[in-house]
PDB file of C-alpha atoms in Angstrom:
ATOM      1  CA  UNK A   1     128.881 100.951 111.332  1.00  0.00           C
ATOM      2  CA  UNK A   2     127.886 104.411 110.093  1.00  0.00           C
ATOM      3  CA  UNK A   3     128.127 107.103 112.757  1.00  0.00           C
ATOM      4  CA  UNK A   4     128.081 110.456 110.917  1.00  0.00           C
ATOM      5  CA  UNK A   5     124.845 111.581 109.274  1.00  0.00           C
ATOM      6  CA  UNK A   6     123.697 114.685 107.446  1.00  0.00           C
ATOM      7  CA  UNK A   7     119.886 114.641 107.683  1.00  0.00           C
ATOM      8  CA  UNK A   8     117.988 116.809 105.227  1.00  0.00           C
ATOM      9  CA  UNK A   9     114.524 117.224 106.710  1.00  0.00           C
ATOM     10  CA  UNK A  10     111.314 118.570 105.221  1.00  0.00           C
ATOM     11  CA  UNK A  11     109.436 119.968 108.243  1.00  0.00           C
ATOM     12  CA  UNK A  12     106.075 120.098 106.420  1.00  0.00           C
ATOM     13  CA  UNK A  13     104.867 116.819 107.925  1.00  0.00           C
ATOM     14  CA  UNK A  14     102.000 115.890 110.212  1.00  0.00           C
ATOM     15  CA  UNK A  15     102.310 115.161 113.917  1.00  0.00           C
ATOM     16  CA  UNK A  16     102.394 111.381 113.423  1.00  0.00           C
ATOM     17  CA  UNK A  17     105.316 111.446 111.003  1.00  0.00           C
ATOM     18  CA  UNK A  18     107.060 114.069 113.131  1.00  0.00           C
ATOM     19  CA  UNK A  19     106.979 111.641 116.039  1.00  0.00           C
ATOM     20  CA  UNK A  20     108.570 108.969 113.837  1.00  0.00           C
ATOM     21  CA  UNK A  21     111.291 111.376 112.741  1.00  0.00           C
ATOM     22  CA  UNK A  22     112.052 112.483 116.319  1.00  0.00           C
ATOM     23  CA  UNK A  23     112.153 108.873 117.513  1.00  0.00           C
ATOM     24  CA  UNK A  24     114.649 107.833 114.807  1.00  0.00           C
ATOM     25  CA  UNK A  25     116.939 110.762 115.599  1.00  0.00           C
ATOM     26  CA  UNK A  26     116.746 109.950 119.299  1.00  0.00           C
ATOM     27  CA  UNK A  27     117.875 106.371 118.663  1.00  0.00           C
ATOM     28  CA  UNK A  28     120.712 107.521 116.401  1.00  0.00           C
ATOM     29  CA  UNK A  29     121.950 109.933 119.057  1.00  0.00           C
ATOM     30  CA  UNK A  30     121.771 107.247 121.739  1.00  0.00           C
ATOM     31  CA  UNK A  31     124.036 105.110 119.548  1.00  0.00           C
ATOM     32  CA  UNK A  32     126.666 107.855 119.727  1.00  0.00           C
ATOM     33  CA  UNK A  33     126.150 109.092 116.171  1.00  0.00           C
ATOM     34  CA  UNK A  34     127.044 112.615 115.087  1.00  0.00           C
ATOM     35  CA  UNK A  35     124.049 114.249 113.379  1.00  0.00           C
ATOM     36  CA  UNK A  36     123.731 117.493 111.456  1.00  0.00           C
ATOM     37  CA  UNK A  37     120.196 118.504 110.430  1.00  0.00           C
ATOM     38  CA  UNK A  38     119.343 120.833 107.544  1.00  0.00           C
ATOM     39  CA  UNK A  39     115.708 121.962 107.247  1.00  0.00           C
ATOM     40  CA  UNK A  40     114.422 122.365 103.679  1.00  0.00           C
ATOM     41  CA  UNK A  41     110.868 122.969 102.506  1.00  0.00           C
ATOM     42  CA  UNK A  42     111.140 124.081  98.869  1.00  0.00           C
ATOM     43  CA  UNK A  43     112.038 122.057  95.786  1.00  0.00           C
ATOM     44  CA  UNK A  44     115.732 122.395  94.993  1.00  0.00           C
ATOM     45  CA  UNK A  45     116.949 123.299  98.491  1.00  0.00           C
ATOM     46  CA  UNK A  46     117.522 119.672  99.444  1.00  0.00           C
ATOM     47  CA  UNK A  47     119.508 119.046  96.269  1.00  0.00           C
ATOM     48  CA  UNK A  48     121.902 121.907  96.981  1.00  0.00           C
ATOM     49  CA  UNK A  49     122.355 120.911 100.624  1.00  0.00           C
ATOM     50  CA  UNK A  50     122.860 117.235  99.796  1.00  0.00           C
ATOM     51  CA  UNK A  51     125.445 117.973  97.127  1.00  0.00           C
ATOM     52  CA  UNK A  52     127.473 120.144  99.479  1.00  0.00           C
ATOM     53  CA  UNK A  53     127.275 117.572 102.278  1.00  0.00           C
ATOM     54  CA  UNK A  54     128.359 114.704 100.028  1.00  0.00           C
ATOM     55  CA  UNK A  55     131.266 116.651  98.587  1.00  0.00           C
ATOM     56  CA  UNK A  56     132.470 117.645 102.063  1.00  0.00           C
ATOM     57  CA  UNK A  57     133.442 114.041 102.805  1.00  0.00           C
ATOM     58  CA  UNK A  58     132.405 114.472 106.447  1.00  0.00           C
ATOM     59  CA  UNK A  59     129.455 112.066 106.482  1.00  0.00           C
ATOM     60  CA  UNK A  60     128.929 108.329 106.246  1.00  0.00           C
ATOM     61  CA  UNK A  61     125.436 108.903 104.793  1.00  0.00           C
ATOM     62  CA  UNK A  62     123.154 111.660 103.543  1.00  0.00           C
ATOM     63  CA  UNK A  63     119.629 111.046 104.830  1.00  0.00           C
ATOM     64  CA  UNK A  64     116.410 112.353 103.274  1.00  0.00           C
ATOM     65  CA  UNK A  65     113.760 112.782 105.972  1.00  0.00           C
ATOM     66  CA  UNK A  66     110.548 113.535 104.121  1.00  0.00           C
ATOM     67  CA  UNK A  67     108.359 112.238 101.334  1.00  0.00           C
ATOM     68  CA  UNK A  68     109.079 111.288  97.755  1.00  0.00           C
ATOM     69  CA  UNK A  69     109.782 114.892  96.744  1.00  0.00           C
ATOM     70  CA  UNK A  70     112.427 115.281  99.440  1.00  0.00           C
ATOM     71  CA  UNK A  71     113.987 111.935  98.495  1.00  0.00           C
ATOM     72  CA  UNK A  72     114.049 113.062  94.845  1.00  0.00           C
ATOM     73  CA  UNK A  73     115.851 116.301  95.747  1.00  0.00           C
ATOM     74  CA  UNK A  74     118.452 114.662  97.965  1.00  0.00           C
ATOM     75  CA  UNK A  75     119.087 111.873  95.467  1.00  0.00           C
ATOM     76  CA  UNK A  76     119.674 114.403  92.696  1.00  0.00           C
ATOM     77  CA  UNK A  77     122.210 116.189  94.874  1.00  0.00           C
ATOM     78  CA  UNK A  78     124.319 113.101  95.617  1.00  0.00           C
ATOM     79  CA  UNK A  79     123.911 111.265  92.316  1.00  0.00           C
ATOM     80  CA  UNK A  80     127.216 109.739  91.278  1.00  0.00           C
ATOM     81  CA  UNK A  81     128.796 110.358  94.707  1.00  0.00           C
ATOM     82  CA  UNK A  82     130.156 107.533  96.853  1.00  0.00           C
ATOM     83  CA  UNK A  83     128.173 108.677  99.910  1.00  0.00           C
ATOM     84  CA  UNK A  84     125.016 106.531 100.215  1.00  0.00           C
ATOM     85  CA  UNK A  85     121.438 107.762 100.523  1.00  0.00           C
ATOM     86  CA  UNK A  86     119.436 106.885 103.629  1.00  0.00           C
ATOM     87  CA  UNK A  87     115.724 107.604 104.022  1.00  0.00           C
ATOM     88  CA  UNK A  88     113.456 108.355 106.965  1.00  0.00           C
ATOM     89  CA  UNK A  89     110.003 108.104 105.291  1.00  0.00           C
ATOM     90  CA  UNK A  90     107.887 110.874 106.790  1.00  0.00           C
ATOM     91  CA  UNK A  91     105.915 111.953 103.729  1.00  0.00           C
ATOM     92  CA  UNK A  92     102.400 111.242 102.519  1.00  0.00           C
ATOM     93  CA  UNK A  93     102.752 108.406 100.017  1.00  0.00           C
ATOM     94  CA  UNK A  94     106.386 107.306 100.555  1.00  0.00           C
ATOM     95  CA  UNK A  95     106.225 105.272  97.335  1.00  0.00           C
ATOM     96  CA  UNK A  96     109.979 104.891  96.931  1.00  0.00           C
ATOM     97  CA  UNK A  97     110.688 103.889 100.529  1.00  0.00           C
ATOM     98  CA  UNK A  98     107.942 101.258 100.367  1.00  0.00           C
ATOM     99  CA  UNK A  99     109.381  99.916  97.129  1.00  0.00           C
ATOM    100  CA  UNK A 100     112.821  99.353  98.652  1.00  0.00           C
ATOM    101  CA  UNK A 101     111.355  97.699 101.728  1.00  0.00           C
ATOM    102  CA  UNK A 102     112.199 100.223 104.417  1.00  0.00           C
ATOM    103  CA  UNK A 103     110.716  99.387 107.824  1.00  0.00           C
ATOM    104  CA  UNK A 104     108.306 101.738 109.603  1.00  0.00           C
ATOM    105  CA  UNK A 105     109.412 101.414 113.233  1.00  0.00           C
ATOM    106  CA  UNK A 106     111.927 103.911 114.680  1.00  0.00           C
ATOM    107  CA  UNK A 107     114.136 101.092 115.983  1.00  0.00           C
ATOM    108  CA  UNK A 108     114.355  99.315 112.627  1.00  0.00           C
ATOM    109  CA  UNK A 109     114.891 102.546 110.680  1.00  0.00           C
ATOM    110  CA  UNK A 110     117.711 103.632 112.974  1.00  0.00           C
ATOM    111  CA  UNK A 111     119.284 100.175 112.751  1.00  0.00           C
ATOM    112  CA  UNK A 112     119.070 100.310 108.955  1.00  0.00           C
ATOM    113  CA  UNK A 113     120.826 103.683 108.836  1.00  0.00           C
ATOM    114  CA  UNK A 114     123.539 102.487 111.191  1.00  0.00           C
ATOM    115  CA  UNK A 115     124.214  99.015 109.820  1.00  0.00           C
ATOM    116  CA  UNK A 116     122.087  98.458 106.704  1.00  0.00           C
ATOM    117  CA  UNK A 117     123.300  97.068 103.389  1.00  0.00           C
ATOM    118  CA  UNK A 118     124.169  99.223 100.387  1.00  0.00           C
ATOM    119  CA  UNK A 119     122.651  98.761  96.937  1.00  0.00           C
ATOM    120  CA  UNK A 120     123.768 100.734  93.887  1.00  0.00           C
ATOM    121  CA  UNK A 121     121.058 101.201  91.265  1.00  0.00           C
ATOM    122  CA  UNK A 122     120.564 103.054  87.988  1.00  0.00           C
ATOM    123  CA  UNK A 123     118.188 106.018  87.907  1.00  0.00           C
ATOM    124  CA  UNK A 124     116.218 107.635  85.139  1.00  0.00           C
ATOM    125  CA  UNK A 125     116.591 111.042  83.597  1.00  0.00           C
ATOM    126  CA  UNK A 126     113.940 113.228  82.038  1.00  0.00           C
ATOM    127  CA  UNK A 127     115.081 116.058  79.782  1.00  0.00           C
ATOM    128  CA  UNK A 128     118.547 115.634  81.292  1.00  0.00           C
ATOM    129  CA  UNK A 129     117.410 115.835  84.951  1.00  0.00           C
ATOM    130  CA  UNK A 130     117.560 112.696  87.131  1.00  0.00           C
ATOM    131  CA  UNK A 131     114.500 111.040  88.652  1.00  0.00           C
ATOM    132  CA  UNK A 132     114.166 108.003  90.881  1.00  0.00           C
ATOM    133  CA  UNK A 133     111.014 106.153  90.019  1.00  0.00           C
ATOM    134  CA  UNK A 134     108.080 107.696  88.105  1.00  0.00           C
ATOM    135  CA  UNK A 135     106.954 110.202  85.506  1.00  0.00           C
ATOM    136  CA  UNK A 136     103.229 110.752  85.013  1.00  0.00           C
ATOM    137  CA  UNK A 137     101.730 112.778  82.166  1.00  0.00           C
ATOM    138  CA  UNK A 138      98.057 113.756  82.162  1.00  0.00           C
ATOM    139  CA  UNK A 139      95.484 112.641  84.703  1.00  0.00           C
ATOM    140  CA  UNK A 140      97.656 111.561  87.639  1.00  0.00           C
ATOM    141  CA  UNK A 141      99.776 114.711  87.298  1.00  0.00           C
ATOM    142  CA  UNK A 142      96.570 116.757  87.496  1.00  0.00           C
ATOM    143  CA  UNK A 143      95.662 114.890  90.710  1.00  0.00           C
ATOM    144  CA  UNK A 144      99.119 115.724  92.121  1.00  0.00           C
ATOM    145  CA  UNK A 145      98.615 119.363  91.167  1.00  0.00           C
ATOM    146  CA  UNK A 146      95.256 119.412  92.939  1.00  0.00           C
ATOM    147  CA  UNK A 147      96.868 117.768  95.975  1.00  0.00           C
ATOM    148  CA  UNK A 148      99.608 120.390  96.138  1.00  0.00           C
ATOM    149  CA  UNK A 149      97.325 123.371  95.549  1.00  0.00           C
ATOM    150  CA  UNK A 150      94.601 122.451  98.067  1.00  0.00           C
ATOM    151  CA  UNK A 151      96.919 121.923 101.038  1.00  0.00           C
ATOM    152  CA  UNK A 152      95.755 118.398 101.899  1.00  0.00           C
ATOM    153  CA  UNK A 153      99.192 116.983 102.781  1.00  0.00           C
ATOM    154  CA  UNK A 154      98.419 117.229 106.494  1.00  0.00           C
ATOM    155  CA  UNK A 155      95.618 114.679 106.021  1.00  0.00           C
ATOM    156  CA  UNK A 156      98.042 111.938 105.000  1.00  0.00           C
ATOM    157  CA  UNK A 157      96.994 109.396 102.403  1.00  0.00           C
ATOM    158  CA  UNK A 158      93.314 110.118 103.040  1.00  0.00           C
ATOM    159  CA  UNK A 159      94.050 113.547 101.594  1.00  0.00           C
ATOM    160  CA  UNK A 160      94.615 111.928  98.197  1.00  0.00           C
ATOM    161  CA  UNK A 161      90.916 111.171  97.656  1.00  0.00           C
ATOM    162  CA  UNK A 162      89.741 114.748  97.177  1.00  0.00           C
ATOM    163  CA  UNK A 163      92.418 115.665  94.600  1.00  0.00           C
ATOM    164  CA  UNK A 164      91.623 112.544  92.559  1.00  0.00           C
ATOM    165  CA  UNK A 165      87.916 113.413  92.515  1.00  0.00           C
ATOM    166  CA  UNK A 166      88.662 117.018  91.576  1.00  0.00           C
ATOM    167  CA  UNK A 167      90.956 115.824  88.793  1.00  0.00           C
ATOM    168  CA  UNK A 168      88.162 113.578  87.503  1.00  0.00           C
ATOM    169  CA  UNK A 169      85.811 116.543  87.398  1.00  0.00           C
ATOM    170  CA  UNK A 170      88.187 119.147  85.968  1.00  0.00           C
ATOM    171  CA  UNK A 171      90.905 117.456  83.916  1.00  0.00           C
ATOM    172  CA  UNK A 172      90.685 117.809  80.142  1.00  0.00           C
ATOM    173  CA  UNK A 173      92.138 114.770  78.357  1.00  0.00           C
ATOM    174  CA  UNK A 174      94.445 115.718  75.534  1.00  0.00           C
ATOM    175  CA  UNK A 175      96.195 113.631  72.943  1.00  0.00           C
ATOM    176  CA  UNK A 176      99.733 112.481  73.754  1.00  0.00           C
ATOM    177  CA  UNK A 177     102.125 110.947  71.235  1.00  0.00           C
ATOM    178  CA  UNK A 178     104.637 108.473  72.669  1.00  0.00           C
ATOM    179  CA  UNK A 179     107.652 106.894  71.006  1.00  0.00           C
ATOM    180  CA  UNK A 180     109.777 104.120  72.549  1.00  0.00           C
ATOM    181  CA  UNK A 181     112.298 101.614  71.254  1.00  0.00           C
ATOM    182  CA  UNK A 182     109.215  99.403  70.684  1.00  0.00           C
ATOM    183  CA  UNK A 183     107.367 101.827  68.397  1.00  0.00           C
ATOM    184  CA  UNK A 184     104.939 104.742  68.351  1.00  0.00           C
ATOM    185  CA  UNK A 185     101.507 105.049  69.958  1.00  0.00           C
ATOM    186  CA  UNK A 186      98.981 107.611  71.153  1.00  0.00           C
ATOM    187  CA  UNK A 187      97.312 107.891  74.557  1.00  0.00           C
ATOM    188  CA  UNK A 188      95.579 110.329  76.892  1.00  0.00           C
ATOM    189  CA  UNK A 189      97.422 109.462  80.110  1.00  0.00           C
ATOM    190  CA  UNK A 190     100.899 107.916  80.429  1.00  0.00           C
ATOM    191  CA  UNK A 191     102.864 106.607  83.419  1.00  0.00           C
ATOM    192  CA  UNK A 192     106.554 105.723  83.049  1.00  0.00           C
ATOM    193  CA  UNK A 193     107.705 103.858  86.154  1.00  0.00           C
ATOM    194  CA  UNK A 194     110.645 102.000  87.648  1.00  0.00           C
ATOM    195  CA  UNK A 195     108.678 100.724  90.657  1.00  0.00           C
ATOM    196  CA  UNK A 196     106.065  98.019  91.048  1.00  0.00           C
ATOM    197  CA  UNK A 197     103.770 100.091  93.219  1.00  0.00           C
ATOM    198  CA  UNK A 198     102.148 103.488  93.116  1.00  0.00           C
ATOM    199  CA  UNK A 199     100.573 105.929  95.583  1.00  0.00           C
ATOM    200  CA  UNK A 200      98.604 104.265  98.407  1.00  0.00           C
ATOM    201  CA  UNK A 201     100.809 101.187  97.824  1.00  0.00           C
ATOM    202  CA  UNK A 202      98.726 100.079  94.818  1.00  0.00           C
ATOM    203  CA  UNK A 203     100.178  97.539  92.386  1.00  0.00           C
ATOM    204  CA  UNK A 204     101.070  99.259  89.136  1.00  0.00           C
ATOM    205  CA  UNK A 205     103.705  97.326  87.177  1.00  0.00           C
ATOM    206  CA  UNK A 206     104.608  93.897  88.636  1.00  0.00           C
ATOM    207  CA  UNK A 207     107.643  93.434  86.374  1.00  0.00           C
ATOM    208  CA  UNK A 208     109.335  96.689  87.396  1.00  0.00           C
ATOM    209  CA  UNK A 209     112.810  96.308  88.921  1.00  0.00           C
ATOM    210  CA  UNK A 210     114.875  99.182  90.325  1.00  0.00           C
ATOM    211  CA  UNK A 211     118.026  97.217  89.574  1.00  0.00           C
ATOM    212  CA  UNK A 212     117.278  97.227  85.833  1.00  0.00           C
ATOM    213  CA  UNK A 213     118.113 100.089  83.458  1.00  0.00           C
ATOM    214  CA  UNK A 214     114.668 100.090  81.838  1.00  0.00           C
ATOM    215  CA  UNK A 215     111.136 101.419  82.304  1.00  0.00           C
ATOM    216  CA  UNK A 216     107.634 100.026  82.561  1.00  0.00           C
ATOM    217  CA  UNK A 217     105.272 102.188  80.495  1.00  0.00           C
ATOM    218  CA  UNK A 218     101.493 102.271  80.980  1.00  0.00           C
ATOM    219  CA  UNK A 219      99.417 104.003  78.310  1.00  0.00           C
ATOM    220  CA  UNK A 220      95.789 104.832  79.050  1.00  0.00           C
ATOM    221  CA  UNK A 221      93.620 105.520  76.032  1.00  0.00           C
ATOM    222  CA  UNK A 222      90.041 106.756  75.921  1.00  0.00           C
ATOM    223  CA  UNK A 223      88.670 110.017  77.300  1.00  0.00           C
ATOM    224  CA  UNK A 224      86.245 111.323  79.869  1.00  0.00           C
ATOM    225  CA  UNK A 225      85.487 110.809  83.558  1.00  0.00           C
ATOM    226  CA  UNK A 226      83.761 107.446  83.073  1.00  0.00           C
ATOM    227  CA  UNK A 227      86.728 105.909  81.225  1.00  0.00           C
ATOM    228  CA  UNK A 228      89.158 107.341  83.771  1.00  0.00           C
ATOM    229  CA  UNK A 229      87.001 106.090  86.643  1.00  0.00           C
ATOM    230  CA  UNK A 230      86.970 102.600  85.120  1.00  0.00           C
ATOM    231  CA  UNK A 231      90.767 102.666  84.867  1.00  0.00           C
ATOM    232  CA  UNK A 232      91.124 103.942  88.430  1.00  0.00           C
ATOM    233  CA  UNK A 233      88.875 101.121  89.612  1.00  0.00           C
ATOM    234  CA  UNK A 234      91.267  98.554  88.151  1.00  0.00           C
ATOM    235  CA  UNK A 235      94.200 100.432  89.703  1.00  0.00           C
ATOM    236  CA  UNK A 236      92.479 100.224  93.089  1.00  0.00           C
ATOM    237  CA  UNK A 237      92.507  96.421  92.916  1.00  0.00           C
ATOM    238  CA  UNK A 238      96.045  96.226  91.537  1.00  0.00           C
ATOM    239  CA  UNK A 239      95.065  95.349  87.973  1.00  0.00           C
ATOM    240  CA  UNK A 240      95.410  98.602  86.041  1.00  0.00           C
ATOM    241  CA  UNK A 241      97.367  96.844  83.304  1.00  0.00           C
ATOM    242  CA  UNK A 242      94.185  94.872  82.529  1.00  0.00           C
ATOM    243  CA  UNK A 243      91.917  97.917  82.598  1.00  0.00           C
ATOM    244  CA  UNK A 244      89.949  99.244  79.613  1.00  0.00           C
ATOM    245  CA  UNK A 245      92.144 100.993  77.062  1.00  0.00           C
ATOM    246  CA  UNK A 246      95.356 100.228  79.002  1.00  0.00           C
ATOM    247  CA  UNK A 247      98.595  98.832  77.592  1.00  0.00           C
ATOM    248  CA  UNK A 248     101.817  97.988  79.458  1.00  0.00           C
ATOM    249  CA  UNK A 249     105.233  97.584  77.848  1.00  0.00           C
ATOM    250  CA  UNK A 250     108.908  97.568  78.793  1.00  0.00           C
ATOM    251  CA  UNK A 251     111.062 100.254  77.187  1.00  0.00           C
ATOM    252  CA  UNK A 252     114.703 101.337  77.217  1.00  0.00           C
ATOM    253  CA  UNK A 253     113.757 104.948  76.454  1.00  0.00           C
ATOM    254  CA  UNK A 254     110.580 107.012  76.056  1.00  0.00           C
ATOM    255  CA  UNK A 255     109.702 110.244  74.280  1.00  0.00           C
ATOM    256  CA  UNK A 256     106.362 111.958  74.912  1.00  0.00           C
ATOM    257  CA  UNK A 257     104.956 114.914  72.980  1.00  0.00           C
ATOM    258  CA  UNK A 258     101.775 116.937  73.368  1.00  0.00           C
ATOM    259  CA  UNK A 259     100.498 120.372  74.323  1.00  0.00           C
ATOM    260  CA  UNK A 260     103.000 122.134  76.572  1.00  0.00           C
ATOM    261  CA  UNK A 261     100.499 122.808  79.373  1.00  0.00           C
ATOM    262  CA  UNK A 262      99.579 119.143  79.890  1.00  0.00           C
ATOM    263  CA  UNK A 263     100.528 118.517  83.556  1.00  0.00           C
ATOM    264  CA  UNK A 264     103.644 116.448  84.312  1.00  0.00           C
ATOM    265  CA  UNK A 265     104.597 114.928  87.667  1.00  0.00           C
ATOM    266  CA  UNK A 266     108.055 113.561  88.433  1.00  0.00           C
ATOM    267  CA  UNK A 267     108.545 111.472  91.595  1.00  0.00           C
ATOM    268  CA  UNK A 268     105.266 112.824  92.978  1.00  0.00           C
ATOM    269  CA  UNK A 269     106.001 116.516  92.355  1.00  0.00           C
ATOM    270  CA  UNK A 270     104.728 118.846  89.610  1.00  0.00           C
ATOM    271  CA  UNK A 271     107.912 119.337  87.614  1.00  0.00           C
ATOM    272  CA  UNK A 272     108.769 119.749  83.966  1.00  0.00           C
ATOM    273  CA  UNK A 273     106.685 120.166  80.830  1.00  0.00           C
ATOM    274  CA  UNK A 274     106.255 118.499  77.462  1.00  0.00           C
ATOM    275  CA  UNK A 275     107.997 117.349  75.358  1.00  0.00           C
ATOM    276  CA  UNK A 276     109.788 114.739  77.507  1.00  0.00           C
ATOM    277  CA  UNK A 277     112.842 112.642  76.699  1.00  0.00           C
ATOM    278  CA  UNK A 278     113.150 109.842  79.266  1.00  0.00           C
ATOM    279  CA  UNK A 279     116.110 107.476  79.457  1.00  0.00           C
ATOM    280  CA  UNK A 280     118.643 105.985  81.874  1.00  0.00           C
ATOM    281  CA  UNK A 281     121.015 108.443  83.539  1.00  0.00           C
ATOM    282  CA  UNK A 282     124.754 107.965  83.082  1.00  0.00           C
ATOM    283  CA  UNK A 283     125.334 107.972  86.864  1.00  0.00           C
ATOM    284  CA  UNK A 284     123.981 105.726  89.629  1.00  0.00           C
ATOM    285  CA  UNK A 285     123.027 106.119  93.262  1.00  0.00           C
ATOM    286  CA  UNK A 286     123.729 103.982  96.326  1.00  0.00           C
ATOM    287  CA  UNK A 287     120.867 103.303  98.749  1.00  0.00           C
ATOM    288  CA  UNK A 288     120.927 102.120 102.366  1.00  0.00           C
ATOM    289  CA  UNK A 289     118.523  99.202 102.857  1.00  0.00           C
ATOM    290  CA  UNK A 290     117.782  96.646 105.574  1.00  0.00           C
ATOM    291  CA  UNK A 291     119.142  94.086 103.091  1.00  0.00           C
ATOM    292  CA  UNK A 292     119.879  93.939  99.365  1.00  0.00           C
ATOM    293  CA  UNK A 293     117.031  92.265  97.434  1.00  0.00           C
ATOM    294  CA  UNK A 294     117.874  88.700  96.486  1.00  0.00           C
ATOM    295  CA  UNK A 295     118.810  88.220  92.859  1.00  0.00           C
ATOM    296  CA  UNK A 296     119.136  91.967  92.317  1.00  0.00           C
ATOM    297  CA  UNK A 297     121.058  93.167  89.292  1.00  0.00           C
ATOM    298  CA  UNK A 298     121.754  96.689  90.408  1.00  0.00           C
ATOM    299  CA  UNK A 299     124.200  96.050  93.237  1.00  0.00           C
ATOM    300  CA  UNK A 300     127.924  96.618  92.789  1.00  0.00           C
TER     301      UNK A 300
END
């Protein structure tokens, strides 16, 4: 059983998620666990803290307590280390934690951290920097930028609606050129993902598998608010891959070129700029889960 935890916490969460976080820590302490908490609120701080904690050898797990951005930072810091990554999902979308099947009750989360299984998976890299699950170029990155700039995180997932509408009204579609091991194509909006689901738990790419060293790539062609609205409508019902002007393919690597100021989001954060070179990272990461998915190919 794990008993020593370094918890890297993003305090910029609403009252509901703060209660979940406090309840998990309370249960860990009641189990007799030793806990050290590091508060981080800016991109990059969690990576530095996680790397130092993992290298110290003093902890049975490094735990990211926050949303997808916090998980991204902590994962980057411990990538390739033997210390596993635990997650307390207290962010807005929590896409990655939903994908790996983390529970939402304090009791089950604490039990997972203490006694859960370990699963080692490959991760992606974009321009040499690791990422866990998604890269978006174009429209969805503009929605993320609107979300970050307007301070709607405190509203939870309902706060995603306004940024999407503002992105529809303001985003200027620009031509993107994409090359994969399957060939070359052009699009206006591209999502490269390793997870089945997207923000708000919407089905995105049913064939995605975190245990596989490959990517699911969605290319959205066509321009303008009406085309984008039609594609978003199919996303809302879990059928984006069948939407107008949408293609879905599996790729071992992806290169995307376009104007440098086209927005880019990585794991739900505005990071990076074009051009992008996306491939599988040389190192892996070990996750703490309630149980390892049956038939998985990423476990060691």
